[in-house]
Coordinates of C-alpha atoms in Angstrom, one line a residue:
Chain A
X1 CA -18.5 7.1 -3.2
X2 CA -15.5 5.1 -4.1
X3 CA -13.5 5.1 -7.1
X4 CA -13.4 1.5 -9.0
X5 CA -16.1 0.0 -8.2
X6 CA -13.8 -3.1 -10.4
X7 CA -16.4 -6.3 -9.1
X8 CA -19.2 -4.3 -9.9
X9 CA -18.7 -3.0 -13.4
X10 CA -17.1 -6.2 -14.6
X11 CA -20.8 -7.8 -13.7
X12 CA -22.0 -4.9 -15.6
X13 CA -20.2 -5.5 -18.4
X14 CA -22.6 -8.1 -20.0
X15 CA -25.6 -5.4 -19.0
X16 CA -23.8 -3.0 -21.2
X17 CA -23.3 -5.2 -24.2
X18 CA -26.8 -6.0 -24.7
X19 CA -27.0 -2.0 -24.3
X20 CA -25.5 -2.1 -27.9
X21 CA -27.5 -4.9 -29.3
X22 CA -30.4 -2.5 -28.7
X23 CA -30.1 -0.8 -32.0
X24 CA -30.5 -4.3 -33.5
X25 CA -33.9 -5.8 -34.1
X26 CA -32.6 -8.8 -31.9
X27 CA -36.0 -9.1 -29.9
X28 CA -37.4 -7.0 -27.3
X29 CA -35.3 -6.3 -23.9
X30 CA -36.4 -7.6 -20.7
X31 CA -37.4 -5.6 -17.6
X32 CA -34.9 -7.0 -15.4
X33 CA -32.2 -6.2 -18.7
X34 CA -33.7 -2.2 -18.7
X35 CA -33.3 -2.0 -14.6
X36 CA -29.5 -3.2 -15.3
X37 CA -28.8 -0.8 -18.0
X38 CA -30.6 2.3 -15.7
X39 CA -28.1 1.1 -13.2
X40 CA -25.5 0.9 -14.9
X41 CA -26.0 4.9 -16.3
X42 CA -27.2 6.1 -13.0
X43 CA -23.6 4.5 -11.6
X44 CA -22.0 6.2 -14.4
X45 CA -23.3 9.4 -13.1
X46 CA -22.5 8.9 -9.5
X47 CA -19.7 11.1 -8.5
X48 CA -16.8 9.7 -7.8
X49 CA -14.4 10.5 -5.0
X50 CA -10.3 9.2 -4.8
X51 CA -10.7 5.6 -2.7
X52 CA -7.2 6.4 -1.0
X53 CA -8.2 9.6 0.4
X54 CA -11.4 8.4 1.7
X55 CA -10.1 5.0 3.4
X56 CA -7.5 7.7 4.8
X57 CA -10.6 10.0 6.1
X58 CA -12.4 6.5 7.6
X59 CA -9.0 6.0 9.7
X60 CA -8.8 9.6 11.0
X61 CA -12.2 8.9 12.4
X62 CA -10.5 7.3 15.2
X63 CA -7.1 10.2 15.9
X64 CA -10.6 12.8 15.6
X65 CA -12.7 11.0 18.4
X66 CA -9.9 11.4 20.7
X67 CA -9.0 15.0 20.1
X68 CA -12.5 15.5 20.6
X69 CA -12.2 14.3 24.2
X70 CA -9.0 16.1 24.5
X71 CA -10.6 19.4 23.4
X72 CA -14.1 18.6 25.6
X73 CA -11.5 18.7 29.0
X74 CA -9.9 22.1 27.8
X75 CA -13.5 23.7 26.8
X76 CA -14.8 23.0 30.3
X77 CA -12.1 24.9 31.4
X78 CA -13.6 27.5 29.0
X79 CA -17.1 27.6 30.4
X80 CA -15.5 28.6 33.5
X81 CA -13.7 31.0 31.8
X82 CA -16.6 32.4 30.2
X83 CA -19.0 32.7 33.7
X84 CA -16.3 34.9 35.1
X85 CA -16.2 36.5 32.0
X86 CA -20.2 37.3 32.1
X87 CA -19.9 37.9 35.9
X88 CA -17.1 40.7 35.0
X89 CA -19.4 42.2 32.3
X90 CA -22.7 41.9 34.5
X91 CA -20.6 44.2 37.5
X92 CA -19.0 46.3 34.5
X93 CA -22.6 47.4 33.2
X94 CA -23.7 48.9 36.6
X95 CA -20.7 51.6 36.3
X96 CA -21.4 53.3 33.3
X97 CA -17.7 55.7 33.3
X98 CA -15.9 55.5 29.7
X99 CA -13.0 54.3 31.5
X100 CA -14.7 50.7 32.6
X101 CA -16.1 50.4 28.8
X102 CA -12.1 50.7 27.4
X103 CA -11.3 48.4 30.3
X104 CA -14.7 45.7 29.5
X105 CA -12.9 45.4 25.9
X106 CA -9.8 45.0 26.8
X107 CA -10.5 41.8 29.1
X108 CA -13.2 40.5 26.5
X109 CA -10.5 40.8 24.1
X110 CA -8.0 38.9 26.9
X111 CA -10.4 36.4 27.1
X112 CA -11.0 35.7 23.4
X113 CA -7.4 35.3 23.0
X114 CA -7.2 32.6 25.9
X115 CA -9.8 31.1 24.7
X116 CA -8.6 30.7 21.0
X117 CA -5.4 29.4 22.0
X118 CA -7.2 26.9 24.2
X119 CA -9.5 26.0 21.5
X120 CA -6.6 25.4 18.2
X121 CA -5.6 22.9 20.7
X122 CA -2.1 23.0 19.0
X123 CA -2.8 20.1 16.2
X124 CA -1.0 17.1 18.0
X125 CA -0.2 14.7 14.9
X126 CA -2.7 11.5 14.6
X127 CA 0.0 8.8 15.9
X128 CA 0.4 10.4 19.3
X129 CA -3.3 10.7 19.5
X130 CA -3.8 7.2 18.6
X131 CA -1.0 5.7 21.6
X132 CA -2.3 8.5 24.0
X133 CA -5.6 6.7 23.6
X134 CA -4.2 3.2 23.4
X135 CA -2.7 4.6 26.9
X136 CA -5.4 6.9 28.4
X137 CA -7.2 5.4 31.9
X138 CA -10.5 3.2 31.0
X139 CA -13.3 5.6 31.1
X140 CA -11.8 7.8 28.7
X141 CA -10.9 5.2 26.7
X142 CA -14.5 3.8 26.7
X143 CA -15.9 7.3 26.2
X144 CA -13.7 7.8 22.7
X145 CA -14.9 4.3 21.8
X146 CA -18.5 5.3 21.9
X147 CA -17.7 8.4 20.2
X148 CA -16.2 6.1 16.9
X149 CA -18.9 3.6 17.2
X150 CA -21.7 6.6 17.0
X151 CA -19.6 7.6 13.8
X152 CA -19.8 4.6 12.3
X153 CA -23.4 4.2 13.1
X154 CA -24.2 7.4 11.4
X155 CA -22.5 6.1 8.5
X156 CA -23.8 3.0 8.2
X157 CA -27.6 4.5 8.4
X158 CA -26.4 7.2 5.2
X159 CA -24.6 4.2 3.4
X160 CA -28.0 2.4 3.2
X161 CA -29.9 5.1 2.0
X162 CA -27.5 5.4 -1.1
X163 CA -27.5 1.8 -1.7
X164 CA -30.9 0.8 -1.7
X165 CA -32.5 4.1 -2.9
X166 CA -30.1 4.0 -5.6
X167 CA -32.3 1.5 -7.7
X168 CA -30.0 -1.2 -7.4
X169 CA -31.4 -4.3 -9.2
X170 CA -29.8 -7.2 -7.3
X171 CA -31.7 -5.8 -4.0
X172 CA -34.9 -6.9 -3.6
X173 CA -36.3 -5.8 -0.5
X174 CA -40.0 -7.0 0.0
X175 CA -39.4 -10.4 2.1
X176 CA -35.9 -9.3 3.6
X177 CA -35.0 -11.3 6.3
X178 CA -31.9 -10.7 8.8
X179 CA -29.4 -12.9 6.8
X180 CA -30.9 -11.6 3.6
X181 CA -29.4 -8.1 5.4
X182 CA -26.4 -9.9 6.8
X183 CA -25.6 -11.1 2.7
X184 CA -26.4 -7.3 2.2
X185 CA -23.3 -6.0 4.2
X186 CA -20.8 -8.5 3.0
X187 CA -21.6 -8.2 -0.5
X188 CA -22.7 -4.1 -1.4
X189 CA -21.8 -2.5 1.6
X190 CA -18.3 -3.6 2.3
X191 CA -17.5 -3.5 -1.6
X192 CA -18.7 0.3 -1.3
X193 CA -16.8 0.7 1.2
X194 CA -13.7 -1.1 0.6
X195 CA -13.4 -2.1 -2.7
X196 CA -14.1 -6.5 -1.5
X197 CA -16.6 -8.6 -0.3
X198 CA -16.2 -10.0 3.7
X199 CA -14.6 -13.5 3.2
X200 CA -16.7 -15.6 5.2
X201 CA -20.5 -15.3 7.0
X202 CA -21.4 -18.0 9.5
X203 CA -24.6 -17.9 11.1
X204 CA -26.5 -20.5 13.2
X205 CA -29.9 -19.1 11.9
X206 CA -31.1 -17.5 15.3
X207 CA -29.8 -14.5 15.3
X208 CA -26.1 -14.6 16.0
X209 CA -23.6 -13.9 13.1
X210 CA -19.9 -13.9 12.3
X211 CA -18.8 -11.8 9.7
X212 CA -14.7 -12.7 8.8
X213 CA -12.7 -10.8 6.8
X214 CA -8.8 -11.7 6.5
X215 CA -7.8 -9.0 4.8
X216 CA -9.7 -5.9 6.4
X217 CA -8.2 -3.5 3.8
X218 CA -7.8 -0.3 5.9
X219 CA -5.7 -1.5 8.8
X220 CA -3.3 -3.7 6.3
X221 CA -0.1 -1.5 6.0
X222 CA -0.8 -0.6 10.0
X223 CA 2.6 -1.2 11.9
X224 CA 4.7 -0.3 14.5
X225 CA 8.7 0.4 15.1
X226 CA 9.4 -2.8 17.2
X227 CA 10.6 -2.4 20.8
X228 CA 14.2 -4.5 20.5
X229 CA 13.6 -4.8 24.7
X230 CA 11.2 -6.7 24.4
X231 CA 10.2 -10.3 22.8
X232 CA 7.9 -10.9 19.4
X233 CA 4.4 -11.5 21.0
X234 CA 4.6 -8.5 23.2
X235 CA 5.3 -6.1 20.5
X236 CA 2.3 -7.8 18.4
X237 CA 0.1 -7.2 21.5
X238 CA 1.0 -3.7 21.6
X239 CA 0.3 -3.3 17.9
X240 CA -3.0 -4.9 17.9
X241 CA -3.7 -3.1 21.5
X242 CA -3.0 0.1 18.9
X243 CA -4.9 -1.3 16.1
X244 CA -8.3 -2.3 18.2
X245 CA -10.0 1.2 18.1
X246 CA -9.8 1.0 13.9
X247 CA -12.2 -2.5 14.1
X248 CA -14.8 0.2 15.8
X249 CA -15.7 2.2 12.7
X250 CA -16.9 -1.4 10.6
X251 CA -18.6 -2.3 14.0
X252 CA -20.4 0.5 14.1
X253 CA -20.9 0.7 10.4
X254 CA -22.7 -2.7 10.4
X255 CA -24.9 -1.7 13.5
X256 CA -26.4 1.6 11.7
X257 CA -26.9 -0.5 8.5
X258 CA -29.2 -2.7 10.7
X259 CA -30.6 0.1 12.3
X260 CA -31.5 1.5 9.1
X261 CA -33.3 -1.5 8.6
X262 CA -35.9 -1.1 11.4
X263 CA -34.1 -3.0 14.4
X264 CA -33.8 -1.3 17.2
X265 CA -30.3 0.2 18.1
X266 CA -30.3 -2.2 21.6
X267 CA -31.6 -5.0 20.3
X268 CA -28.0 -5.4 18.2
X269 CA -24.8 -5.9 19.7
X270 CA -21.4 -5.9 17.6
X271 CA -18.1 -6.8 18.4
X272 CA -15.2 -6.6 16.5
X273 CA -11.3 -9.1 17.5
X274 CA -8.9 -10.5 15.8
X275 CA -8.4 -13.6 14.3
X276 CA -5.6 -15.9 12.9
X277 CA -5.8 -16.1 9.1
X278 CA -6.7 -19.5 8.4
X279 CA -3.6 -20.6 5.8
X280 CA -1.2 -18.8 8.8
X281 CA 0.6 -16.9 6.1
X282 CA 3.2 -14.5 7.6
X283 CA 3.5 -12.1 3.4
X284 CA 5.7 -9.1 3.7
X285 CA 4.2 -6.0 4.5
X286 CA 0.4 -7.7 5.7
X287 CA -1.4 -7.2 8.6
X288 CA -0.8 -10.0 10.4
X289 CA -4.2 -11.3 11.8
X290 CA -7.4 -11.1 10.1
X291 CA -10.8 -9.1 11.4
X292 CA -13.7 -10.7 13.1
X293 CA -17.4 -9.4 13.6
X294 CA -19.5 -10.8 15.8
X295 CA -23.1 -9.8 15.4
X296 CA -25.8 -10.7 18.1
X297 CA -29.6 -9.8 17.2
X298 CA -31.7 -10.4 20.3
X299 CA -35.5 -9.5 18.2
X300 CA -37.2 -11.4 15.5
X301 CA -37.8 -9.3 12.1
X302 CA -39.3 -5.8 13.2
Chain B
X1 CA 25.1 -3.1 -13.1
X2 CA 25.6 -3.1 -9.3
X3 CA 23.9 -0.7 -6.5
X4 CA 26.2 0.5 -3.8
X5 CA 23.6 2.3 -1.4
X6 CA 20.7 4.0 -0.9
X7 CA 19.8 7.5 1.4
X8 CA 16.6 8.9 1.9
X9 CA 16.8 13.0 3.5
X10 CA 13.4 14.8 4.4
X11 CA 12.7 18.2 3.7
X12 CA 14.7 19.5 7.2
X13 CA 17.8 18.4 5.7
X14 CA 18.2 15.2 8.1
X15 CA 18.9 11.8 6.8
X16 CA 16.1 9.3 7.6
X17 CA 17.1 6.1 5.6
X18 CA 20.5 4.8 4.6
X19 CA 21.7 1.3 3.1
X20 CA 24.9 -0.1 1.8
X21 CA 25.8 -3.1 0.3
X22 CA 29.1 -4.1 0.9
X23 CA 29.6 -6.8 -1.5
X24 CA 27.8 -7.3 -4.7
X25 CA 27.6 -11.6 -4.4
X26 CA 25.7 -11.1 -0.9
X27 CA 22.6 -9.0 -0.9
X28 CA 22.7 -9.2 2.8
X29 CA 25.3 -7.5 3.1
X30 CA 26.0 -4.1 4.5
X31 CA 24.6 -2.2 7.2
X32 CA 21.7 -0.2 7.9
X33 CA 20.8 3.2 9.6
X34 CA 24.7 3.0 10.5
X35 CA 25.9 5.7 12.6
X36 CA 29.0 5.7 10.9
X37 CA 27.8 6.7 7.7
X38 CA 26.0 10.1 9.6
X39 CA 29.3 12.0 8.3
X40 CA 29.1 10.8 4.8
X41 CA 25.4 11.5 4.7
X42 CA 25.8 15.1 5.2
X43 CA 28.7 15.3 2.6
X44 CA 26.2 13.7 0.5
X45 CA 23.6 15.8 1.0
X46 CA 25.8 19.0 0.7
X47 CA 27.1 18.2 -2.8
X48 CA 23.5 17.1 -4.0
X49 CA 22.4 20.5 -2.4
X50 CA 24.7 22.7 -3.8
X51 CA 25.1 21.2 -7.5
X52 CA 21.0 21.3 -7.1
X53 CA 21.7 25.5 -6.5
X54 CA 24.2 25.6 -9.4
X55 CA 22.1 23.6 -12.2
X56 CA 18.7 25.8 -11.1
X57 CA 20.5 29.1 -11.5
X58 CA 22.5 27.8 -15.1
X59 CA 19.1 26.5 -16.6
X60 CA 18.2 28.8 -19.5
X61 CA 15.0 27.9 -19.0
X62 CA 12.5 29.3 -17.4
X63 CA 11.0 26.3 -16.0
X64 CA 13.0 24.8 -12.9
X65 CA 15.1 22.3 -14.0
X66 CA 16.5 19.8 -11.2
X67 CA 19.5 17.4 -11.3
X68 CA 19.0 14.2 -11.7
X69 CA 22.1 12.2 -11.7
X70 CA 25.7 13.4 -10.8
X71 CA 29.0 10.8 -12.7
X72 CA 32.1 10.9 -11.0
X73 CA 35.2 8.7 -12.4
X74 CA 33.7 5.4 -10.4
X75 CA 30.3 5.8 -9.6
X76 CA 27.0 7.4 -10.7
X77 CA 24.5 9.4 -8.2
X78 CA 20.9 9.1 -8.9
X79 CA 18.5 11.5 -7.4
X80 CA 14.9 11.9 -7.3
X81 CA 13.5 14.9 -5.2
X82 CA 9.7 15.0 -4.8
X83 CA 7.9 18.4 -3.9
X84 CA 7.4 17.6 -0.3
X85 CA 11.0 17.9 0.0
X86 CA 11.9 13.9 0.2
X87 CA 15.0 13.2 -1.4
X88 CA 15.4 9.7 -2.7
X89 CA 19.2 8.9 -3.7
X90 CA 21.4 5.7 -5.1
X91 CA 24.4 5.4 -6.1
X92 CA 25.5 3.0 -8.8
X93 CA 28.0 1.9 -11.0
X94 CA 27.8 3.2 -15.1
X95 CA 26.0 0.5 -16.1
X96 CA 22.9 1.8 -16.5
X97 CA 21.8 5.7 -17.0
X98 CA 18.9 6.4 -15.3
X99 CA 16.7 4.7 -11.9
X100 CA 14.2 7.6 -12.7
X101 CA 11.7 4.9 -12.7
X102 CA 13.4 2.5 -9.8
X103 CA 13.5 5.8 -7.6
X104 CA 9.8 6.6 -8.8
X105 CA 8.5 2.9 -7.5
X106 CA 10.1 3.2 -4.1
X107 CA 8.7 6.1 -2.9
X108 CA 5.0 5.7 -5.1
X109 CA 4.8 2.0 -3.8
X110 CA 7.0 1.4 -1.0
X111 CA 7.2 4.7 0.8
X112 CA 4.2 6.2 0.3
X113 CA 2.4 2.9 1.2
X114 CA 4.1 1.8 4.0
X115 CA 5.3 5.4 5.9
X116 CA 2.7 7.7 4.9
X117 CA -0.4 5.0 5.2
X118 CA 0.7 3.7 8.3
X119 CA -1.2 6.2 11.0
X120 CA 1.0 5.1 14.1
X121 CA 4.1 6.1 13.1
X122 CA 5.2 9.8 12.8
X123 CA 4.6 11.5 9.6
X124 CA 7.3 13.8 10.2
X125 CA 10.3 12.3 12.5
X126 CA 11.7 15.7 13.0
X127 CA 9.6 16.1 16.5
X128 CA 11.4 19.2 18.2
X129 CA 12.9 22.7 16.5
X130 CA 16.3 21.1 16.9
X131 CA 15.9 18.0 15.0
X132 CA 14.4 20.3 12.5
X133 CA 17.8 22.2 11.7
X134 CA 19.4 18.9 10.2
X135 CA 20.2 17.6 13.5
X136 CA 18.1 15.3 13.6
X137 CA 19.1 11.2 14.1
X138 CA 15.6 9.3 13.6
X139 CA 15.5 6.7 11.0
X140 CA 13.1 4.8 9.4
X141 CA 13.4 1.3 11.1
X142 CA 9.5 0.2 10.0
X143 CA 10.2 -3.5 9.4
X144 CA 7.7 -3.7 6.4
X145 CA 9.2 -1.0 4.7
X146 CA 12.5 -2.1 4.9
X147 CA 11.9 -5.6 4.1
X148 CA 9.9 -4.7 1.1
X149 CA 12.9 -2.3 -0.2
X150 CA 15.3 -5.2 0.4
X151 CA 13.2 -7.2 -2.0
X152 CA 12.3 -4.8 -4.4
X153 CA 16.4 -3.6 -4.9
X154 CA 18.2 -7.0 -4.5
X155 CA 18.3 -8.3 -8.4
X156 CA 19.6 -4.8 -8.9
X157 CA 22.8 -5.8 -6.4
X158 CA 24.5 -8.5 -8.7

């Protein structure tokens, strides 16, 4: 699923070494050494995928949701479309003349072309997707949130399944407790994901969590063309107002990992907001606040 | 070895980046995205375009050959054209040959990652069909990308 995999294999590395030592009568291999060096081949064998071109697909996530919506208004306009078009069809089949068959094509044919130029919705490019959104009236708005959230979701529920059905040997799974889970996402899922471990996990051991990461990899080249008009903290507001749907997709990524872990899908709340890096440096070319996930679970273990 | 500027066109023959330095001791100097340079750019561009034309139909060989640096009595011209039409250009003094390479890092590690990964600014600043007929007047004025080009291009100014 991603391409380096660098933490990983470098951990691996010492696995693989006594892989060669086999062949020498140095004594027998442990269990737990076997597991690692299965791992290690079955990892080998995983396909792998470029990591640029799929943090670029988990950003288009967000432009995607709200062409969805855009194209949902136009295709209701279709259904109308298409009851006139069955109301037309339904008179034309009483008169059976040659004339009204000619004529019944030509307007199906009318109507197919309406409706595929409806439908190619003109590919608007992602950025004016992503301000129309940042712009669009609060139910909409909320409506394309849930739509990126359910996303993320779907691919936090997959994620697990590859994760732990892939035999890893630093899971152990048969007294797993929520912040056994929690130490699960920081550590494999956010390193499959984005190539680094979430910087900091507070917890006050009764089910609420904070899951900080300063340098949320997919947002950190995110910026906007500064609006001379107006002063420094407004234009910052506007680009984190721009940047807010992107914190959705790990929201909702961390939600269907625990989901996929038996708790029930209302029983977890996640939010995602920024946060001031905590050594305040202002580097060249960084996103200039760090990522904050806030992870409420109401139930005890299911 | 001294730079003098830097132009960036895109592929519908508009300029979307220029830089000057005006003097070598200050690497502060100069202007940016200058409307005054908008004539030169397009003089610029047309002798890049046409020596391109002549040196594509004079290669012998059958693979394309493309220019990559033009010497006049005072300065060099150093161009690097990539296939999505970008054309990446600097103009230098004779000290040294080729940027090939300084060309190659801005637009791998500087353009690429700061224009192209950055969803909420246009991919393609040429919005309308008349900007698309080398009318255009858009620049690039992301402040990360131009910041990290400063950076990356002052030792070569002195």
């Amino acid at each position: 699923m991603d391409a380096t995999r660098s933490s990983r294999s470098n951990s691996n590395t010492h696995g693989s070494t006594r892989y060669h030592n086999q062949s020498q009568p140095t004594g027998p291999v442990t269990d737990q050494q076997r597991v690692k060096q299965q791992f290690q081949l079955f990892q080998d064998a995983l396909p792998k995928v470029n990591s640029l071109s799929f943090r670029a697909l988990i950003n288009e996530i967000v432009p995607l949701a709200m062409s969805m919506e855009k194209i949902k208004d136009n295709s209701d306009t279709n259904e109308l479309v298409e009851q006139e078009a069955d109301t037309n069809e339904s008179v034309k089949k009483d008169s059976d003349s040659k004339d009204s068959i000619e004529q019944e094509v030509d307007e199906v044919s009318k109507q197919l072309d309406t409706r595929l130029t409806l439908n190619t919705g003109k590919g608007e490019a992602s950025d004016k997707l992503i301000r129309e959104l940042c712009d669009s009236e609060e139910d909409v708005h909320e409506r394309v949130m849930n739509r990126v959230r359910s996303m993320g979701l779907q691919i936090g529920c997959n994620l697990t399944e590859l994760l732990v059905f892939s035999n890893n040997p630093n899971l152990h799974f048969r007294d797993m407790d929520i912040l056994l889970i929690m130490k699960f996402i920081c550590r494999d899922v956010w390193k499959q994901l984005f190539e680094k471990q979430i910087d900091n996990l507070k917890t006050n051991h009764r089910g609420t969590f904070y899951l900080l990461d300063y340098n949320y990899i997919p947002i950190q080249e995110f910026a906007i063309d500064e609006d001379e008009s107006l002063d420094a903290s407004a234009n910052e507001e506007r680009l984190l107002a721009l940047v807010a749907p992107f914190l959705e997709i790990p929201a909702g990524i961390i939600k269907g990992v625990l989901v996929s872990f038996g708790y029930q899908s209302e029983e977890i709340s996640c939010s995602a907001s920024f946060i001031d890096r905590p050594t305040g440096d202002k580097t060249v070319g960084v996103f200039p606040k760090g990522v904050s996930f806030h992870v409420q679970v109401t139930a005890s273990n299911p | 070895m001294t730079i003098y500027s830097f132009w960036i066109f895109d592929k519908h023959c508009n300029c979307i980046f220029n830089r000057e330095w005006t003097l070598s001791s200050n690497t502060n100097s100069g202007i940016i995205n200058a409307k005054q340079n908008e004539e030169t750019s397009k003089l610029l561009y047309g002798v890049i375009f046409s020596l391109r034309s002549v040196t594509r139909q004079l290669s012998s060989d059958s693979k394309q050959s493309d220019i990559k640096s033009i010497s006049t009595g005072k300065y060099r011209i150093h161009i690097y054209c990539t296939a999505t039409g970008l054309w990446f250009i600097l103009l230098s003094d004779f000290k040294q040959q080729y940027y090939t390479q300084v060309l190659q890092h801005i637009y791998g590690h500087i353009y690429v990652k700061y224009i192209t990964h950055n969803l909420l600014i246009p991919s393609d600043l040429a919005e309308n069909e008349n900007e698309k007929r080398g009318q255009g007047v858009k620049r690039i004025t992301n402040k990360n990308f131009i910041k990290s080009l400063e950076t990356f291009l002052a030792p070569m100014i002195s």
